[in-house]
Coordinates of C-alpha atoms in Angstrom, one line a residue:
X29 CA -9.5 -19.6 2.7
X30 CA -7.8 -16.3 1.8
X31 CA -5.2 -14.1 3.7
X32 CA -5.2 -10.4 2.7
X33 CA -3.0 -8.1 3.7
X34 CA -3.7 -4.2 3.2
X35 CA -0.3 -2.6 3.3
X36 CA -1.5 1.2 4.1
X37 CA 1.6 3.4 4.1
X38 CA 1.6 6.0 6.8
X39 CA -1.1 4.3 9.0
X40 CA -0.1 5.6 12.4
X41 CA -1.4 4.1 15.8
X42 CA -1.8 7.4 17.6
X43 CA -4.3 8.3 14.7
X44 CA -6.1 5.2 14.5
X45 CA -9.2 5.6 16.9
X46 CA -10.9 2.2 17.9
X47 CA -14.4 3.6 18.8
X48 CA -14.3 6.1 15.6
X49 CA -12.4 3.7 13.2
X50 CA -13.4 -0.1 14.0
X51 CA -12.2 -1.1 10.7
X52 CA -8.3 0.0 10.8
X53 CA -8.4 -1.4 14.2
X54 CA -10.2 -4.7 14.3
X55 CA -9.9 -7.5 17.0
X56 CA -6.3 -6.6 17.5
X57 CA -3.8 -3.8 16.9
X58 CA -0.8 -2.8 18.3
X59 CA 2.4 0.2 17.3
X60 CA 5.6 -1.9 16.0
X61 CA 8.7 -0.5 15.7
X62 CA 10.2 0.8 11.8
X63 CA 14.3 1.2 10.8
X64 CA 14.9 5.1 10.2
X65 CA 17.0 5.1 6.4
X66 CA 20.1 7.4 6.1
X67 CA 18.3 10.4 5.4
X68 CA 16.7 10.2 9.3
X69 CA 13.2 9.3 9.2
X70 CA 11.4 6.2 8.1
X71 CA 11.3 5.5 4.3
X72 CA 9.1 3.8 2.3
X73 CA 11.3 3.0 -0.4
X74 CA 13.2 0.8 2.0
X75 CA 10.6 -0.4 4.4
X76 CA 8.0 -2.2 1.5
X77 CA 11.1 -4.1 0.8
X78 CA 11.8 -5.1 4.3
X79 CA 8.0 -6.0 5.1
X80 CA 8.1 -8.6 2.5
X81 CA 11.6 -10.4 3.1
X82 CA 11.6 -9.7 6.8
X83 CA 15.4 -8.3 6.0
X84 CA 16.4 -4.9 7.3
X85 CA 17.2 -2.5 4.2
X86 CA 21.2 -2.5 4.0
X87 CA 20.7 -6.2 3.8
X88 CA 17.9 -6.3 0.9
X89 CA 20.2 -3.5 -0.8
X90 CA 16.8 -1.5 -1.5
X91 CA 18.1 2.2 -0.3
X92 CA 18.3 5.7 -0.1
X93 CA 20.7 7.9 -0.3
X94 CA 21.3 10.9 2.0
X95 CA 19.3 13.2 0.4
X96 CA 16.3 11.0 0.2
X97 CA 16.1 10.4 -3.7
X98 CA 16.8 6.5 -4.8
X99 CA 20.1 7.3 -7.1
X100 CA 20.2 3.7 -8.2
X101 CA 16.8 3.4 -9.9
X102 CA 17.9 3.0 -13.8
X103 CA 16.0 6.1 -14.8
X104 CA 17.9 8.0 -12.1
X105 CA 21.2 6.1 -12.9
X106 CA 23.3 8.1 -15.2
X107 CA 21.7 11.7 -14.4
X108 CA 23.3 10.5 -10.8
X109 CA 27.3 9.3 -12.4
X110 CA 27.5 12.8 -13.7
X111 CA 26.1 15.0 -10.7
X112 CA 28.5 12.6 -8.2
X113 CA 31.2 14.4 -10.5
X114 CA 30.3 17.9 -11.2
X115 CA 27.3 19.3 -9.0
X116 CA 27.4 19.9 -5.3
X117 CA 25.0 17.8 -3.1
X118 CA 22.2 20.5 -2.1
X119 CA 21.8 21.1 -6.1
X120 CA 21.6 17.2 -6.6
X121 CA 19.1 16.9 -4.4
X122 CA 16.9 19.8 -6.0
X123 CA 17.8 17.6 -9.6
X124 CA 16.4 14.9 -7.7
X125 CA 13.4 16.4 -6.7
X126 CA 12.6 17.8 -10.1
X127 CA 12.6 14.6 -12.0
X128 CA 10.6 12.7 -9.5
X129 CA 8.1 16.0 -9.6
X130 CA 8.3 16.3 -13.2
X131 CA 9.4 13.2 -15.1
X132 CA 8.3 9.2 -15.3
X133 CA 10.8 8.1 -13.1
X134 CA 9.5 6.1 -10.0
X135 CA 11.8 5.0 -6.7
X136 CA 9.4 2.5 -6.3
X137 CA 9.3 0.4 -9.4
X138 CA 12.1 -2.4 -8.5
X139 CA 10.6 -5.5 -10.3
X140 CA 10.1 -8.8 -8.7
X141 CA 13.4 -10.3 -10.1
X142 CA 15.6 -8.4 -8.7
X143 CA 15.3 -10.6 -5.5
X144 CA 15.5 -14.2 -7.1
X145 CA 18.6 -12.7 -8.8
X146 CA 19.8 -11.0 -5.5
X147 CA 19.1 -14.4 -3.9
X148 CA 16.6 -12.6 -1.2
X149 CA 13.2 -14.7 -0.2
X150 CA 9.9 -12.3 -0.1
X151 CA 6.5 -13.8 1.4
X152 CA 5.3 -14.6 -1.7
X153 CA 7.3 -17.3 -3.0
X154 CA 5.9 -20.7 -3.2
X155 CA 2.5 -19.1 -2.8
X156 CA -0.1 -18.7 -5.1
X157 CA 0.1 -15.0 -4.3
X158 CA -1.1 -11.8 -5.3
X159 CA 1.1 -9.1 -4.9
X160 CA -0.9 -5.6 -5.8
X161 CA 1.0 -2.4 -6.2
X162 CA 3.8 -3.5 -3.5
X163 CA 6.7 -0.6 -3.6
X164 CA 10.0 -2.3 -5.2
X165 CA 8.1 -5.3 -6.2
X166 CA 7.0 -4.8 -9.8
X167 CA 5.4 -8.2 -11.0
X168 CA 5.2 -6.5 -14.6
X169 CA 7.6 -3.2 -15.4
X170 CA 5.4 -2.5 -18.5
X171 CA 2.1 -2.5 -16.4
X172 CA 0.8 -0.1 -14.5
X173 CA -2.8 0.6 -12.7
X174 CA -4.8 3.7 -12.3
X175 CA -3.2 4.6 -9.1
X176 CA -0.1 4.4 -10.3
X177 CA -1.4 6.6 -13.3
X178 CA -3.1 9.4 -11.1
X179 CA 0.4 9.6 -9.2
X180 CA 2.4 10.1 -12.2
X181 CA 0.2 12.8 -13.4
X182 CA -0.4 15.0 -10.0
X183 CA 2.3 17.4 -11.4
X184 CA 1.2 20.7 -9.3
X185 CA -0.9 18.7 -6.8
X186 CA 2.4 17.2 -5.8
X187 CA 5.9 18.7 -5.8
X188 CA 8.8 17.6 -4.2
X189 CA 10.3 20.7 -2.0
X190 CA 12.8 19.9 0.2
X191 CA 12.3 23.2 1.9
X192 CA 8.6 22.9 2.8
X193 CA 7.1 20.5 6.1
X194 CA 7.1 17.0 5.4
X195 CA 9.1 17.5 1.7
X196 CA 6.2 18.5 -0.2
X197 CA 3.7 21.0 -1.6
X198 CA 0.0 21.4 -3.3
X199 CA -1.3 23.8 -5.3
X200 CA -4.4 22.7 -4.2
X201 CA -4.8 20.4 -1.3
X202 CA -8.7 19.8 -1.7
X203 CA -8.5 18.8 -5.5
X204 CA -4.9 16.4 -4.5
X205 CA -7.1 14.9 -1.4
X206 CA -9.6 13.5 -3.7
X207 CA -6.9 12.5 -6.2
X208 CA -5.6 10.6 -2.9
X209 CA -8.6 8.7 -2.1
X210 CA -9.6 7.6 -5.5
X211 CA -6.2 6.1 -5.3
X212 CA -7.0 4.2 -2.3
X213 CA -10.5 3.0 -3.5
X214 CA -8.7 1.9 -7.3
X215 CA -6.1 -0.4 -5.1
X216 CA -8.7 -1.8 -2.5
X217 CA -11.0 -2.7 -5.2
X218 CA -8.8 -4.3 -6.8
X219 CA -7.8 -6.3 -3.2
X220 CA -11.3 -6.8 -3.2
X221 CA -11.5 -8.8 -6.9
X222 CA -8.7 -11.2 -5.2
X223 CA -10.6 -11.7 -2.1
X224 CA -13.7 -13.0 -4.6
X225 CA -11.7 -14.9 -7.3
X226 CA -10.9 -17.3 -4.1
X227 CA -7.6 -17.7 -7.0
X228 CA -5.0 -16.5 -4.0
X229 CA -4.2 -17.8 -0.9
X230 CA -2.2 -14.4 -0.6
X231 CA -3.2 -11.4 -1.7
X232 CA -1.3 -8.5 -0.7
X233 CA -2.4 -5.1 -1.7
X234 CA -0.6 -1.7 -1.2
X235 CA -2.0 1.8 -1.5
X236 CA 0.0 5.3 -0.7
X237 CA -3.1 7.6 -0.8
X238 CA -2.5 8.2 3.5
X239 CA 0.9 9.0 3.4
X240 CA 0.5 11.3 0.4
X241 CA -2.8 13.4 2.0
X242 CA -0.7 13.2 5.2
X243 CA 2.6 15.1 3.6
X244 CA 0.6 18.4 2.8
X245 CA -2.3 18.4 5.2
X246 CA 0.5 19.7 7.7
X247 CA -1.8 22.9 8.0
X248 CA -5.1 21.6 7.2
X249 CA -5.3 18.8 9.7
X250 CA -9.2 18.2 9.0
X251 CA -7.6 16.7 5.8
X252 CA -6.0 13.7 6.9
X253 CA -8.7 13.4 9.8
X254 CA -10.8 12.8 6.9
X255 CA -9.1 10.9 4.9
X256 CA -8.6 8.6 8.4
X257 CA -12.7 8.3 8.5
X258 CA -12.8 7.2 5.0
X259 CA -10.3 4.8 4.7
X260 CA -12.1 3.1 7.5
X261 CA -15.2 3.0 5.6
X262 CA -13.3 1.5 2.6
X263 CA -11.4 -1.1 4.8
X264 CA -15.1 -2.0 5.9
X265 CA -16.0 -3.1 2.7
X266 CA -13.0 -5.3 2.3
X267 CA -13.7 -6.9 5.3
X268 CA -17.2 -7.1 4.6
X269 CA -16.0 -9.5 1.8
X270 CA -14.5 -11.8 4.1
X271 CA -15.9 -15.3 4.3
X272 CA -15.9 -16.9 7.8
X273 CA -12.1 -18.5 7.5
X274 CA -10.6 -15.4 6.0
X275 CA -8.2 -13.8 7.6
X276 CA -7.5 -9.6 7.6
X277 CA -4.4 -8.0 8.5
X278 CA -3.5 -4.7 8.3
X279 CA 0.1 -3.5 8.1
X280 CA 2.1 0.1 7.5
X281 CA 5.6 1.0 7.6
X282 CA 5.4 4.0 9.6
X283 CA 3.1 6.6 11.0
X284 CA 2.6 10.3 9.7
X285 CA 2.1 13.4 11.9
X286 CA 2.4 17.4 10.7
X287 CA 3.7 16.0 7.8
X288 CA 6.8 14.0 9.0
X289 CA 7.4 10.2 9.2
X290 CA 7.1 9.2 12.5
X291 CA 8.8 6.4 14.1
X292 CA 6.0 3.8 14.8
X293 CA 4.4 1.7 12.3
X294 CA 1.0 -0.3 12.8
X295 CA -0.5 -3.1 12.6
X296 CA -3.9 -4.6 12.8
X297 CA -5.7 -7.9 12.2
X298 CA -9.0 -9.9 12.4
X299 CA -7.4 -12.2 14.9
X300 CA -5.3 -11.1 17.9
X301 CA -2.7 -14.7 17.3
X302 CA -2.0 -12.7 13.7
X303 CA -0.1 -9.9 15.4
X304 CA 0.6 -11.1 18.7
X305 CA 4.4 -11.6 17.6
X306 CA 5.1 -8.6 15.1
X307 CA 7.1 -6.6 17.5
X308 CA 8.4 -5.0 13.7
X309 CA 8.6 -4.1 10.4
X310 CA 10.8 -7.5 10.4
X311 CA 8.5 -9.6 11.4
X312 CA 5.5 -9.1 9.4
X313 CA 6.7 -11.4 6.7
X314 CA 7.3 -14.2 9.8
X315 CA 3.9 -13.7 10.7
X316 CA 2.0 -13.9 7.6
X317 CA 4.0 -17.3 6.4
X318 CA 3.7 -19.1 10.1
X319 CA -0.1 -18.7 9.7
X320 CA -0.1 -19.5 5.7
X321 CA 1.6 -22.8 7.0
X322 CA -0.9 -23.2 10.0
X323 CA -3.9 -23.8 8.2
X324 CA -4.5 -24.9 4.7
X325 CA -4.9 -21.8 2.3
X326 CA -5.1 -23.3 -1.0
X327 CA -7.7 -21.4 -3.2
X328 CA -10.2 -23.0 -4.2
X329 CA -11.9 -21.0 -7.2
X330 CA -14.8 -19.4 -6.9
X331 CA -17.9 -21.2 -7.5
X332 CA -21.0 -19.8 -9.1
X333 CA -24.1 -21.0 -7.7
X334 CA -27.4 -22.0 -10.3
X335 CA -30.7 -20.1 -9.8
X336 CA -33.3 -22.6 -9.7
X337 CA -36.6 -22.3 -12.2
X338 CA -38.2 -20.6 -8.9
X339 CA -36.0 -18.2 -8.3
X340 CA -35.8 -17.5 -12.3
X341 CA -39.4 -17.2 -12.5
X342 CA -39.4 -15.0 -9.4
X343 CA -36.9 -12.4 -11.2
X344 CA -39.2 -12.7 -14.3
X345 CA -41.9 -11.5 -12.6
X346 CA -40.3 -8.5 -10.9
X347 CA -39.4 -7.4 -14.4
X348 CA -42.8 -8.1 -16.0
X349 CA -44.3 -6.1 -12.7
X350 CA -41.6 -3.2 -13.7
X351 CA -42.8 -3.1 -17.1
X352 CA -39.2 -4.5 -18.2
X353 CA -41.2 -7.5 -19.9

């Protein structure tokens, strides 16, 4: 028996149709309420952290500062010491944007140990656990995936502006919309491999591809309309995957409108007793380990069934017939 969780930043409840999108709503969903960060809307930075420890971000120490950029990420660190000294704060915050636009640095690659060594619990201790592409939980600093890869390299597809709607800009929002769902299909693929190892009773697999069409499609709603019909279609095959004890639960950690945060998250699952008590961004992690402990999750390895001689034989003679043999 597996539990997956999809952690799909930016899913928002009032754009989650259940007749149009049956698969980002399943048996049950329902809005939960987010933490705003300093800089006034939701932030994923700090809300990943807070969905795994069930802490609230000034406790897990994960934040932002006022301008929005995460200062205390070590590629950000010393850049940040002398602009504190010598720059005012509206040309820091242009610094900031620049080197998230057009360096390596990432506000979202915390590793794993800073919580054992902070002394903060996350949902996947104890656990034979998956974690894929969580924000601020890096299992390996000197790994990376695809989507991680196609995000690094957007460069004019993507550009911090903290004078445009929502904080960003395209140069082209068609050709960055596909980047975005490639993204999405890399990271649920990848979901889907744990689902079918049967190695995990946890496997817990983040993707940003909604939130990022979401932040420039401002003025081409149609965009993230679309991207809201395909992610449905890709959460389908997930679930397709699902054997008959599997459970499904969909979480995000906030919604996205005319390119803004907005201040209700969602979540959704293939049983209603998954979310019936995830009033918050809090609780999730309360919720996934009460029904981890309910029932026995313990993977079991996947097992690879034997073709018998008939069925051999059968194959043999589809080739032959194809002119394969």
């Amino acid at each position: 028996m597996v539990f997956i969780v999809l952690g799909l930043d930016a899913l928002d409840p009032d754009l989650v149709d259940r007749a149009e999108h049956p698969n980002l709503a399943l048996a049950a969903d329902r809005s939960i309420n987010t933490i705003d960060s300093l800089e006034g809307e939701p932030s994923t930075h700090e809300l990943w952290p807070t969905i795994i420890t069930g802490l609230t971000p000034p406790e897990h120490g994960l934040t932002l500062s006022e301008d929005g950029i995460a200062w205390g990420n070590p590629l950000l660190d010393i850049g940040s010491r002398i602009a504190d000294v010598v720059l005012p704060d509206t040309l820091q915050t242009r610094i900031g944007a620049w080197l998230l636009t057009n360096t390596t640095a990432d506000a979202f690659r915390t590793p794993m140990t800073y919580y054992e060594e902070n002394g903060i619990g996350t949902v996947f201790d104890g656990r034979e656990a998956t974690a894929i592409g969580v924000p601020n939980y890096v299992v390996d600093p000197d790994e990376t995936d695809r989507e991680h890869e196609l995000r690094q390299q957007m460069g004019e597809l993507f550009q911090r502006d903290p004078d445009a709607r929502g904080g960003h800009t395209s140069a082209d929002p068609l050709a960055f919309y596909e980047q975005c769902l490639e993204m999405v299909m890399i990271r649920l693929a990848r979901a889907r491999r744990g689902l079918r190892s049967r190695e995990s009773e946890l496997v817990f697999a983040y993707t940003s591809g909604l939130d990022l069409v979401g932040h420039v499609a401002y003025d081409q709603p149609g965009l993230q309309r679309a991207a809201y019909d395909e992610l449905d279609e890709l959460v389908g095959d997930v679930r397709s995957d699902l054997g008959k004890d599997d459970e499904l639960l969909l979480v995000s950690d906030h919604g996205l409108q005319d390119g803004v945060h907005t201040h209700e998250a969602m979540v959704a699952a293939t049983d209603e007793r998954l979310v019936a008590d995830i009033d918050s961004v809090t609780d999730v992690r309360g919720a996934i380990e009460m029904e981890l402990d309910r029932v026995d999750h313990r993977p079991e390895g996947r097992v690879f069934e034997e073709r018998d001689d008939a069925d051999s034989e059968a194959v043999r003679e589809q080739l032959e017939d194809l002119g394969y043999m």
